[in-house]
Amino acid sequence: MPDLPDRPESAEPQETDAERRRRRARFLRDLAEARALRDRVQPRRAKTARLRHAMRMRTFRW
């Protein structure tokens, strides 16, 4: 296997906080969309997951 060349940090442009937040917001939107789709496709599993989450939250101690 050939050795991969080491990339110095200065070679990559540093991303700004705004870009990172924008990328994270897009990822979270996509994740929420995927969860909503899964809930529509598998309603029984979604209901079970909701009930399980509610039980976990009731038994959680602050």
PDB file of N, CA, C and O in Angstrom:
ATOM      1  N   MET A   1       0.854  -1.177   0.000  1.00  0.00           N
ATOM      2  CA  MET A   1       0.000   0.000   0.000  1.00  0.00           C
ATOM      3  C   MET A   1       0.898   1.237   0.000  1.00  0.00           C
ATOM      4  O   MET A   1       1.758   1.357   0.851  1.00  0.00           O
ATOM      5  N   PRO A   2       0.686   2.164  -0.942  1.00  0.00           N
ATOM      6  CA  PRO A   2       1.557   3.352  -0.987  1.00  0.00           C
ATOM      7  C   PRO A   2       1.283   4.271   0.196  1.00  0.00           C
ATOM      8  O   PRO A   2       0.165   4.348   0.696  1.00  0.00           O
ATOM      9  N   ASP A   3       2.346   4.939   0.621  1.00  0.00           N
ATOM     10  CA  ASP A   3       2.193   5.898   1.712  1.00  0.00           C
ATOM     11  C   ASP A   3       1.476   7.137   1.193  1.00  0.00           C
ATOM     12  O   ASP A   3       1.789   7.637   0.117  1.00  0.00           O
ATOM     13  N   LEU A   4       0.520   7.618   1.981  1.00  0.00           N
ATOM     14  CA  LEU A   4      -0.182   8.831   1.599  1.00  0.00           C
ATOM     15  C   LEU A   4       0.659  10.034   2.003  1.00  0.00           C
ATOM     16  O   LEU A   4       1.219  10.060   3.093  1.00  0.00           O
ATOM     17  N   PRO A   5       0.763  11.021   1.146  1.00  0.00           N
ATOM     18  CA  PRO A   5       1.565  12.196   1.508  1.00  0.00           C
ATOM     19  C   PRO A   5       0.901  12.956   2.650  1.00  0.00           C
ATOM     20  O   PRO A   5      -0.322  13.067   2.708  1.00  0.00           O
ATOM     21  N   ASP A   6       1.717  13.442   3.551  1.00  0.00           N
ATOM     22  CA  ASP A   6       1.186  14.236   4.660  1.00  0.00           C
ATOM     23  C   ASP A   6       0.791  15.601   4.145  1.00  0.00           C
ATOM     24  O   ASP A   6       1.552  16.259   3.459  1.00  0.00           O
ATOM     25  N   ARG A   7      -0.429  15.993   4.505  1.00  0.00           N
ATOM     26  CA  ARG A   7      -0.889  17.313   4.073  1.00  0.00           C
ATOM     27  C   ARG A   7      -0.680  18.294   5.211  1.00  0.00           C
ATOM     28  O   ARG A   7      -1.235  18.111   6.301  1.00  0.00           O
ATOM     29  N   PRO A   8       0.080  19.334   5.003  1.00  0.00           N
ATOM     30  CA  PRO A   8       0.239  20.329   6.060  1.00  0.00           C
ATOM     31  C   PRO A   8      -1.064  21.091   6.285  1.00  0.00           C
ATOM     32  O   PRO A   8      -1.872  21.250   5.376  1.00  0.00           O
ATOM     33  N   GLU A   9      -1.277  21.543   7.504  1.00  0.00           N
ATOM     34  CA  GLU A   9      -2.495  22.260   7.849  1.00  0.00           C
ATOM     35  C   GLU A   9      -2.658  23.538   7.024  1.00  0.00           C
ATOM     36  O   GLU A   9      -3.760  23.940   6.713  1.00  0.00           O
ATOM     37  N   SER A  10      -1.550  24.199   6.686  1.00  0.00           N
ATOM     38  CA  SER A  10      -1.646  25.465   5.962  1.00  0.00           C
ATOM     39  C   SER A  10      -2.122  25.265   4.523  1.00  0.00           C
ATOM     40  O   SER A  10      -2.554  26.215   3.884  1.00  0.00           O
ATOM     41  N   ALA A  11      -2.067  24.042   4.015  1.00  0.00           N
ATOM     42  CA  ALA A  11      -2.500  23.790   2.641  1.00  0.00           C
ATOM     43  C   ALA A  11      -4.022  23.846   2.515  1.00  0.00           C
ATOM     44  O   ALA A  11      -4.553  24.194   1.477  1.00  0.00           O
ATOM     45  N   GLU A  12      -4.737  23.497   3.577  1.00  0.00           N
ATOM     46  CA  GLU A  12      -6.191  23.525   3.550  1.00  0.00           C
ATOM     47  C   GLU A  12      -6.691  24.889   4.004  1.00  0.00           C
ATOM     48  O   GLU A  12      -6.233  25.406   5.009  1.00  0.00           O
ATOM     49  N   PRO A  13      -7.648  25.452   3.273  1.00  0.00           N
ATOM     50  CA  PRO A  13      -8.202  26.729   3.736  1.00  0.00           C
ATOM     51  C   PRO A  13      -9.002  26.509   5.021  1.00  0.00           C
ATOM     52  O   PRO A  13      -9.752  25.535   5.133  1.00  0.00           O
ATOM     53  N   GLN A  14      -8.817  27.378   5.974  1.00  0.00           N
ATOM     54  CA  GLN A  14      -9.536  27.255   7.245  1.00  0.00           C
ATOM     55  C   GLN A  14     -10.984  27.686   7.028  1.00  0.00           C
ATOM     56  O   GLN A  14     -11.245  28.748   6.464  1.00  0.00           O
ATOM     57  N   GLU A  15     -11.934  26.859   7.483  1.00  0.00           N
ATOM     58  CA  GLU A  15     -13.328  27.243   7.325  1.00  0.00           C
ATOM     59  C   GLU A  15     -13.742  28.149   8.487  1.00  0.00           C
ATOM     60  O   GLU A  15     -13.283  27.997   9.615  1.00  0.00           O
ATOM     61  N   THR A  16     -14.603  29.068   8.191  1.00  0.00           N
ATOM     62  CA  THR A  16     -15.040  30.020   9.213  1.00  0.00           C
ATOM     63  C   THR A  16     -16.137  29.396  10.058  1.00  0.00           C
ATOM     64  O   THR A  16     -16.725  28.362   9.693  1.00  0.00           O
ATOM     65  N   ASP A  17     -16.422  30.029  11.185  1.00  0.00           N
ATOM     66  CA  ASP A  17     -17.498  29.538  12.047  1.00  0.00           C
ATOM     67  C   ASP A  17     -18.834  29.565  11.319  1.00  0.00           C
ATOM     68  O   ASP A  17     -19.655  28.657  11.474  1.00  0.00           O
ATOM     69  N   ALA A  18     -19.059  30.594  10.522  1.00  0.00           N
ATOM     70  CA  ALA A  18     -20.326  30.697   9.786  1.00  0.00           C
ATOM     71  C   ALA A  18     -20.481  29.527   8.814  1.00  0.00           C
ATOM     72  O   ALA A  18     -21.568  28.947   8.706  1.00  0.00           O
ATOM     73  N   GLU A  19     -19.409  29.162   8.113  1.00  0.00           N
ATOM     74  CA  GLU A  19     -19.483  28.029   7.183  1.00  0.00           C
ATOM     75  C   GLU A  19     -19.745  26.731   7.932  1.00  0.00           C
ATOM     76  O   GLU A  19     -20.528  25.887   7.480  1.00  0.00           O
ATOM     77  N   ARG A  20     -19.082  26.565   9.058  1.00  0.00           N
ATOM     78  CA  ARG A  20     -19.267  25.347   9.846  1.00  0.00           C
ATOM     79  C   ARG A  20     -20.710  25.257  10.361  1.00  0.00           C
ATOM     80  O   ARG A  20     -21.341  24.205  10.294  1.00  0.00           O
ATOM     81  N   ARG A  21     -21.240  26.394  10.852  1.00  0.00           N
ATOM     82  CA  ARG A  21     -22.626  26.399  11.342  1.00  0.00           C
ATOM     83  C   ARG A  21     -23.608  26.125  10.209  1.00  0.00           C
ATOM     84  O   ARG A  21     -24.605  25.413  10.395  1.00  0.00           O
ATOM     85  N   ARG A  22     -23.333  26.696   9.026  1.00  0.00           N
ATOM     86  CA  ARG A  22     -24.204  26.478   7.873  1.00  0.00           C
ATOM     87  C   ARG A  22     -24.206  25.009   7.474  1.00  0.00           C
ATOM     88  O   ARG A  22     -25.250  24.420   7.200  1.00  0.00           O
ATOM     89  N   ARG A  23     -23.017  24.407   7.457  1.00  0.00           N
ATOM     90  CA  ARG A  23     -22.901  22.989   7.101  1.00  0.00           C
ATOM     91  C   ARG A  23     -23.605  22.114   8.141  1.00  0.00           C
ATOM     92  O   ARG A  23     -24.301  21.157   7.800  1.00  0.00           O
ATOM     93  N   ARG A  24     -23.440  22.460   9.415  1.00  0.00           N
ATOM     94  CA  ARG A  24     -24.088  21.693  10.495  1.00  0.00           C
ATOM     95  C   ARG A  24     -25.613  21.829  10.425  1.00  0.00           C
ATOM     96  O   ARG A  24     -26.337  20.847  10.598  1.00  0.00           O
ATOM     97  N   ALA A  25     -26.105  23.054  10.147  1.00  0.00           N
ATOM     98  CA  ALA A  25     -27.553  23.272  10.032  1.00  0.00           C
ATOM     99  C   ALA A  25     -28.125  22.441   8.883  1.00  0.00           C
ATOM    100  O   ALA A  25     -29.194  21.834   9.018  1.00  0.00           O
ATOM    101  N   ARG A  26     -27.392  22.401   7.764  1.00  0.00           N
ATOM    102  CA  ARG A  26     -27.862  21.601   6.632  1.00  0.00           C
ATOM    103  C   ARG A  26     -27.894  20.119   6.995  1.00  0.00           C
ATOM    104  O   ARG A  26     -28.847  19.406   6.664  1.00  0.00           O
ATOM    105  N   PHE A  27     -26.857  19.650   7.683  1.00  0.00           N
ATOM    106  CA  PHE A  27     -26.819  18.252   8.102  1.00  0.00           C
ATOM    107  C   PHE A  27     -27.998  17.934   9.018  1.00  0.00           C
ATOM    108  O   PHE A  27     -28.668  16.905   8.857  1.00  0.00           O
ATOM    109  N   LEU A  28     -28.275  18.815   9.984  1.00  0.00           N
ATOM    110  CA  LEU A  28     -29.374  18.565  10.916  1.00  0.00           C
ATOM    111  C   LEU A  28     -30.725  18.588  10.206  1.00  0.00           C
ATOM    112  O   LEU A  28     -31.622  17.808  10.551  1.00  0.00           O
ATOM    113  N   ARG A  29     -30.879  19.486   9.210  1.00  0.00           N
ATOM    114  CA  ARG A  29     -32.124  19.492   8.426  1.00  0.00           C
ATOM    115  C   ARG A  29     -32.290  18.187   7.669  1.00  0.00           C
ATOM    116  O   ARG A  29     -33.380  17.603   7.645  1.00  0.00           O
ATOM    117  N   ASP A  30     -31.213  17.717   7.041  1.00  0.00           N
ATOM    118  CA  ASP A  30     -31.274  16.453   6.311  1.00  0.00           C
ATOM    119  C   ASP A  30     -31.585  15.288   7.245  1.00  0.00           C
ATOM    120  O   ASP A  30     -32.352  14.386   6.901  1.00  0.00           O
ATOM    121  N   LEU A  31     -31.000  15.307   8.430  1.00  0.00           N
ATOM    122  CA  LEU A  31     -31.249  14.252   9.411  1.00  0.00           C
ATOM    123  C   LEU A  31     -32.707  14.254   9.848  1.00  0.00           C
ATOM    124  O   LEU A  31     -33.349  13.197   9.922  1.00  0.00           O
ATOM    125  N   ALA A  32     -33.257  15.434  10.116  1.00  0.00           N
ATOM    126  CA  ALA A  32     -34.666  15.530  10.514  1.00  0.00           C
ATOM    127  C   ALA A  32     -35.581  15.053   9.391  1.00  0.00           C
ATOM    128  O   ALA A  32     -36.584  14.366   9.631  1.00  0.00           O
ATOM    129  N   GLU A  33     -35.220  15.394   8.152  1.00  0.00           N
ATOM    130  CA  GLU A  33     -36.012  14.951   7.007  1.00  0.00           C
ATOM    131  C   GLU A  33     -35.973  13.430   6.876  1.00  0.00           C
ATOM    132  O   GLU A  33     -37.000  12.787   6.627  1.00  0.00           O
ATOM    133  N   ALA A  34     -34.804  12.847   7.088  1.00  0.00           N
ATOM    134  CA  ALA A  34     -34.677  11.389   7.007  1.00  0.00           C
ATOM    135  C   ALA A  34     -35.482  10.715   8.107  1.00  0.00           C
ATOM    136  O   ALA A  34     -36.136   9.695   7.877  1.00  0.00           O
ATOM    137  N   ARG A  35     -35.442  11.283   9.309  1.00  0.00           N
ATOM    138  CA  ARG A  35     -36.239  10.709  10.406  1.00  0.00           C
ATOM    139  C   ARG A  35     -37.723  10.799  10.121  1.00  0.00           C
ATOM    140  O   ARG A  35     -38.484   9.861  10.393  1.00  0.00           O
ATOM    141  N   ALA A  36     -38.171  11.938   9.575  1.00  0.00           N
ATOM    142  CA  ALA A  36     -39.588  12.102   9.245  1.00  0.00           C
ATOM    143  C   ALA A  36     -40.006  11.081   8.182  1.00  0.00           C
ATOM    144  O   ALA A  36     -41.084  10.488   8.276  1.00  0.00           O
ATOM    145  N   LEU A  37     -39.156  10.877   7.196  1.00  0.00           N
ATOM    146  CA  LEU A  37     -39.461   9.890   6.154  1.00  0.00           C
ATOM    147  C   LEU A  37     -39.552   8.494   6.753  1.00  0.00           C
ATOM    148  O   LEU A  37     -40.478   7.735   6.460  1.00  0.00           O
ATOM    149  N   ARG A  38     -38.609   8.154   7.614  1.00  0.00           N
ATOM    150  CA  ARG A  38     -38.627   6.828   8.241  1.00  0.00           C
ATOM    151  C   ARG A  38     -39.890   6.651   9.080  1.00  0.00           C
ATOM    152  O   ARG A  38     -40.499   5.583   9.088  1.00  0.00           O
ATOM    153  N   ASP A  39     -40.305   7.725   9.779  1.00  0.00           N
ATOM    154  CA  ASP A  39     -41.515   7.639  10.599  1.00  0.00           C
ATOM    155  C   ASP A  39     -42.752   7.424   9.743  1.00  0.00           C
ATOM    156  O   ASP A  39     -43.679   6.717  10.137  1.00  0.00           O
ATOM    157  N   ARG A  40     -42.779   8.040   8.553  1.00  0.00           N
ATOM    158  CA  ARG A  40     -43.926   7.836   7.664  1.00  0.00           C
ATOM    159  C   ARG A  40     -43.934   6.440   7.078  1.00  0.00           C
ATOM    160  O   ARG A  40     -44.992   5.839   6.884  1.00  0.00           O
ATOM    161  N   VAL A  41     -42.756   5.915   6.794  1.00  0.00           N
ATOM    162  CA  VAL A  41     -42.668   4.604   6.150  1.00  0.00           C
ATOM    163  C   VAL A  41     -42.906   3.482   7.149  1.00  0.00           C
ATOM    164  O   VAL A  41     -43.494   2.456   6.817  1.00  0.00           O
ATOM    165  N   GLN A  42     -42.462   3.666   8.393  1.00  0.00           N
ATOM    166  CA  GLN A  42     -42.591   2.621   9.408  1.00  0.00           C
ATOM    167  C   GLN A  42     -43.320   3.173  10.642  1.00  0.00           C
ATOM    168  O   GLN A  42     -42.709   3.392  11.684  1.00  0.00           O
ATOM    169  N   PRO A  43     -44.633   3.403  10.540  1.00  0.00           N
ATOM    170  CA  PRO A  43     -45.349   4.052  11.642  1.00  0.00           C
ATOM    171  C   PRO A  43     -45.337   3.252  12.941  1.00  0.00           C
ATOM    172  O   PRO A  43     -45.253   3.836  14.024  1.00  0.00           O
ATOM    173  N   ARG A  44     -45.371   1.930  12.855  1.00  0.00           N
ATOM    174  CA  ARG A  44     -45.399   1.136  14.087  1.00  0.00           C
ATOM    175  C   ARG A  44     -44.075   1.267  14.833  1.00  0.00           C
ATOM    176  O   ARG A  44     -44.037   1.442  16.041  1.00  0.00           O
ATOM    177  N   ARG A  45     -42.971   1.185  14.083  1.00  0.00           N
ATOM    178  CA  ARG A  45     -41.654   1.330  14.702  1.00  0.00           C
ATOM    179  C   ARG A  45     -41.480   2.737  15.276  1.00  0.00           C
ATOM    180  O   ARG A  45     -40.890   2.919  16.331  1.00  0.00           O
ATOM    181  N   ALA A  46     -42.007   3.740  14.572  1.00  0.00           N
ATOM    182  CA  ALA A  46     -41.907   5.127  15.048  1.00  0.00           C
ATOM    183  C   ALA A  46     -42.682   5.294  16.354  1.00  0.00           C
ATOM    184  O   ALA A  46     -42.211   5.955  17.287  1.00  0.00           O
ATOM    185  N   LYS A  47     -43.863   4.684  16.433  1.00  0.00           N
ATOM    186  CA  LYS A  47     -44.660   4.787  17.658  1.00  0.00           C
ATOM    187  C   LYS A  47     -43.925   4.112  18.809  1.00  0.00           C
ATOM    188  O   LYS A  47     -43.870   4.654  19.929  1.00  0.00           O
ATOM    189  N   THR A  48     -43.366   2.965  18.558  1.00  0.00           N
ATOM    190  CA  THR A  48     -42.609   2.250  19.597  1.00  0.00           C
ATOM    191  C   THR A  48     -41.421   3.087  20.058  1.00  0.00           C
ATOM    192  O   THR A  48     -41.159   3.181  21.261  1.00  0.00           O
ATOM    193  N   ALA A  49     -40.732   3.706  19.118  1.00  0.00           N
ATOM    194  CA  ALA A  49     -39.580   4.543  19.476  1.00  0.00           C
ATOM    195  C   ALA A  49     -40.023   5.742  20.303  1.00  0.00           C
ATOM    196  O   ALA A  49     -39.345   6.126  21.266  1.00  0.00           O
ATOM    197  N   ARG A  50     -41.158   6.351  19.937  1.00  0.00           N
ATOM    198  CA  ARG A  50     -41.681   7.486  20.722  1.00  0.00           C
ATOM    199  C   ARG A  50     -42.019   7.067  22.142  1.00  0.00           C
ATOM    200  O   ARG A  50     -41.693   7.762  23.106  1.00  0.00           O
ATOM    201  N   LEU A  51     -42.681   5.925  22.284  1.00  0.00           N
ATOM    202  CA  LEU A  51     -43.046   5.438  23.613  1.00  0.00           C
ATOM    203  C   LEU A  51     -41.803   5.104  24.432  1.00  0.00           C
ATOM    204  O   LEU A  51     -41.736   5.407  25.632  1.00  0.00           O
ATOM    205  N   ARG A  52     -40.825   4.490  23.804  1.00  0.00           N
ATOM    206  CA  ARG A  52     -39.573   4.162  24.492  1.00  0.00           C
ATOM    207  C   ARG A  52     -38.855   5.430  24.951  1.00  0.00           C
ATOM    208  O   ARG A  52     -38.358   5.505  26.078  1.00  0.00           O
ATOM    209  N   HIS A  53     -38.830   6.426  24.080  1.00  0.00           N
ATOM    210  CA  HIS A  53     -38.186   7.694  24.444  1.00  0.00           C
ATOM    211  C   HIS A  53     -38.930   8.371  25.601  1.00  0.00           C
ATOM    212  O   HIS A  53     -38.306   8.895  26.535  1.00  0.00           O
ATOM    213  N   ALA A  54     -40.263   8.343  25.570  1.00  0.00           N
ATOM    214  CA  ALA A  54     -41.046   8.946  26.644  1.00  0.00           C
ATOM    215  C   ALA A  54     -40.769   8.235  27.964  1.00  0.00           C
ATOM    216  O   ALA A  54     -40.642   8.885  29.012  1.00  0.00           O
ATOM    217  N   MET A  55     -40.671   6.911  27.931  1.00  0.00           N
ATOM    218  CA  MET A  55     -40.378   6.160  29.153  1.00  0.00           C
ATOM    219  C   MET A  55     -38.993   6.523  29.679  1.00  0.00           C
ATOM    220  O   MET A  55     -38.800   6.712  30.880  1.00  0.00           O
ATOM    221  N   ARG A  56     -38.024   6.639  28.776  1.00  0.00           N
ATOM    222  CA  ARG A  56     -36.675   7.037  29.196  1.00  0.00           C
ATOM    223  C   ARG A  56     -36.689   8.411  29.844  1.00  0.00           C
ATOM    224  O   ARG A  56     -36.022   8.641  30.850  1.00  0.00           O
ATOM    225  N   MET A  57     -37.450   9.327  29.273  1.00  0.00           N
ATOM    226  CA  MET A  57     -37.489  10.688  29.816  1.00  0.00           C
ATOM    227  C   MET A  57     -38.192  10.714  31.170  1.00  0.00           C
ATOM    228  O   MET A  57     -37.839  11.499  32.046  1.00  0.00           O
ATOM    229  N   ARG A  58     -39.196   9.858  31.350  1.00  0.00           N
ATOM    230  CA  ARG A  58     -39.899   9.830  32.653  1.00  0.00           C
ATOM    231  C   ARG A  58     -39.000   9.286  33.738  1.00  0.00           C
ATOM    232  O   ARG A  58     -39.101   9.707  34.901  1.00  0.00           O
ATOM    233  N   THR A  59     -38.133   8.350  33.404  1.00  0.00           N
ATOM    234  CA  THR A  59     -37.314   7.717  34.434  1.00  0.00           C
ATOM    235  C   THR A  59     -35.948   8.407  34.591  1.00  0.00           C
ATOM    236  O   THR A  59     -35.164   8.023  35.440  1.00  0.00           O
ATOM    237  N   PHE A  60     -35.709   9.443  33.782  1.00  0.00           N
ATOM    238  CA  PHE A  60     -34.432  10.156  33.878  1.00  0.00           C
ATOM    239  C   PHE A  60     -34.422  11.051  35.106  1.00  0.00           C
ATOM    240  O   PHE A  60     -35.401  11.737  35.383  1.00  0.00           O
ATOM    241  N   ARG A  61     -33.335  11.009  35.862  1.00  0.00           N
ATOM    242  CA  ARG A  61     -33.237  11.867  37.058  1.00  0.00           C
ATOM    243  C   ARG A  61     -32.371  13.065  36.748  1.00  0.00           C
ATOM    244  O   ARG A  61     -31.262  12.925  36.257  1.00  0.00           O
ATOM    245  N   TRP A  62     -32.874  14.244  37.052  1.00  0.00           N
ATOM    246  CA  TRP A  62     -32.116  15.481  36.811  1.00  0.00           C
ATOM    247  C   TRP A  62     -31.125  15.627  37.880  1.00  0.00           C
ATOM    248  O   TRP A  62     -30.714  15.785  38.705  1.00  0.00           O
TER     249      TRP A  62
END
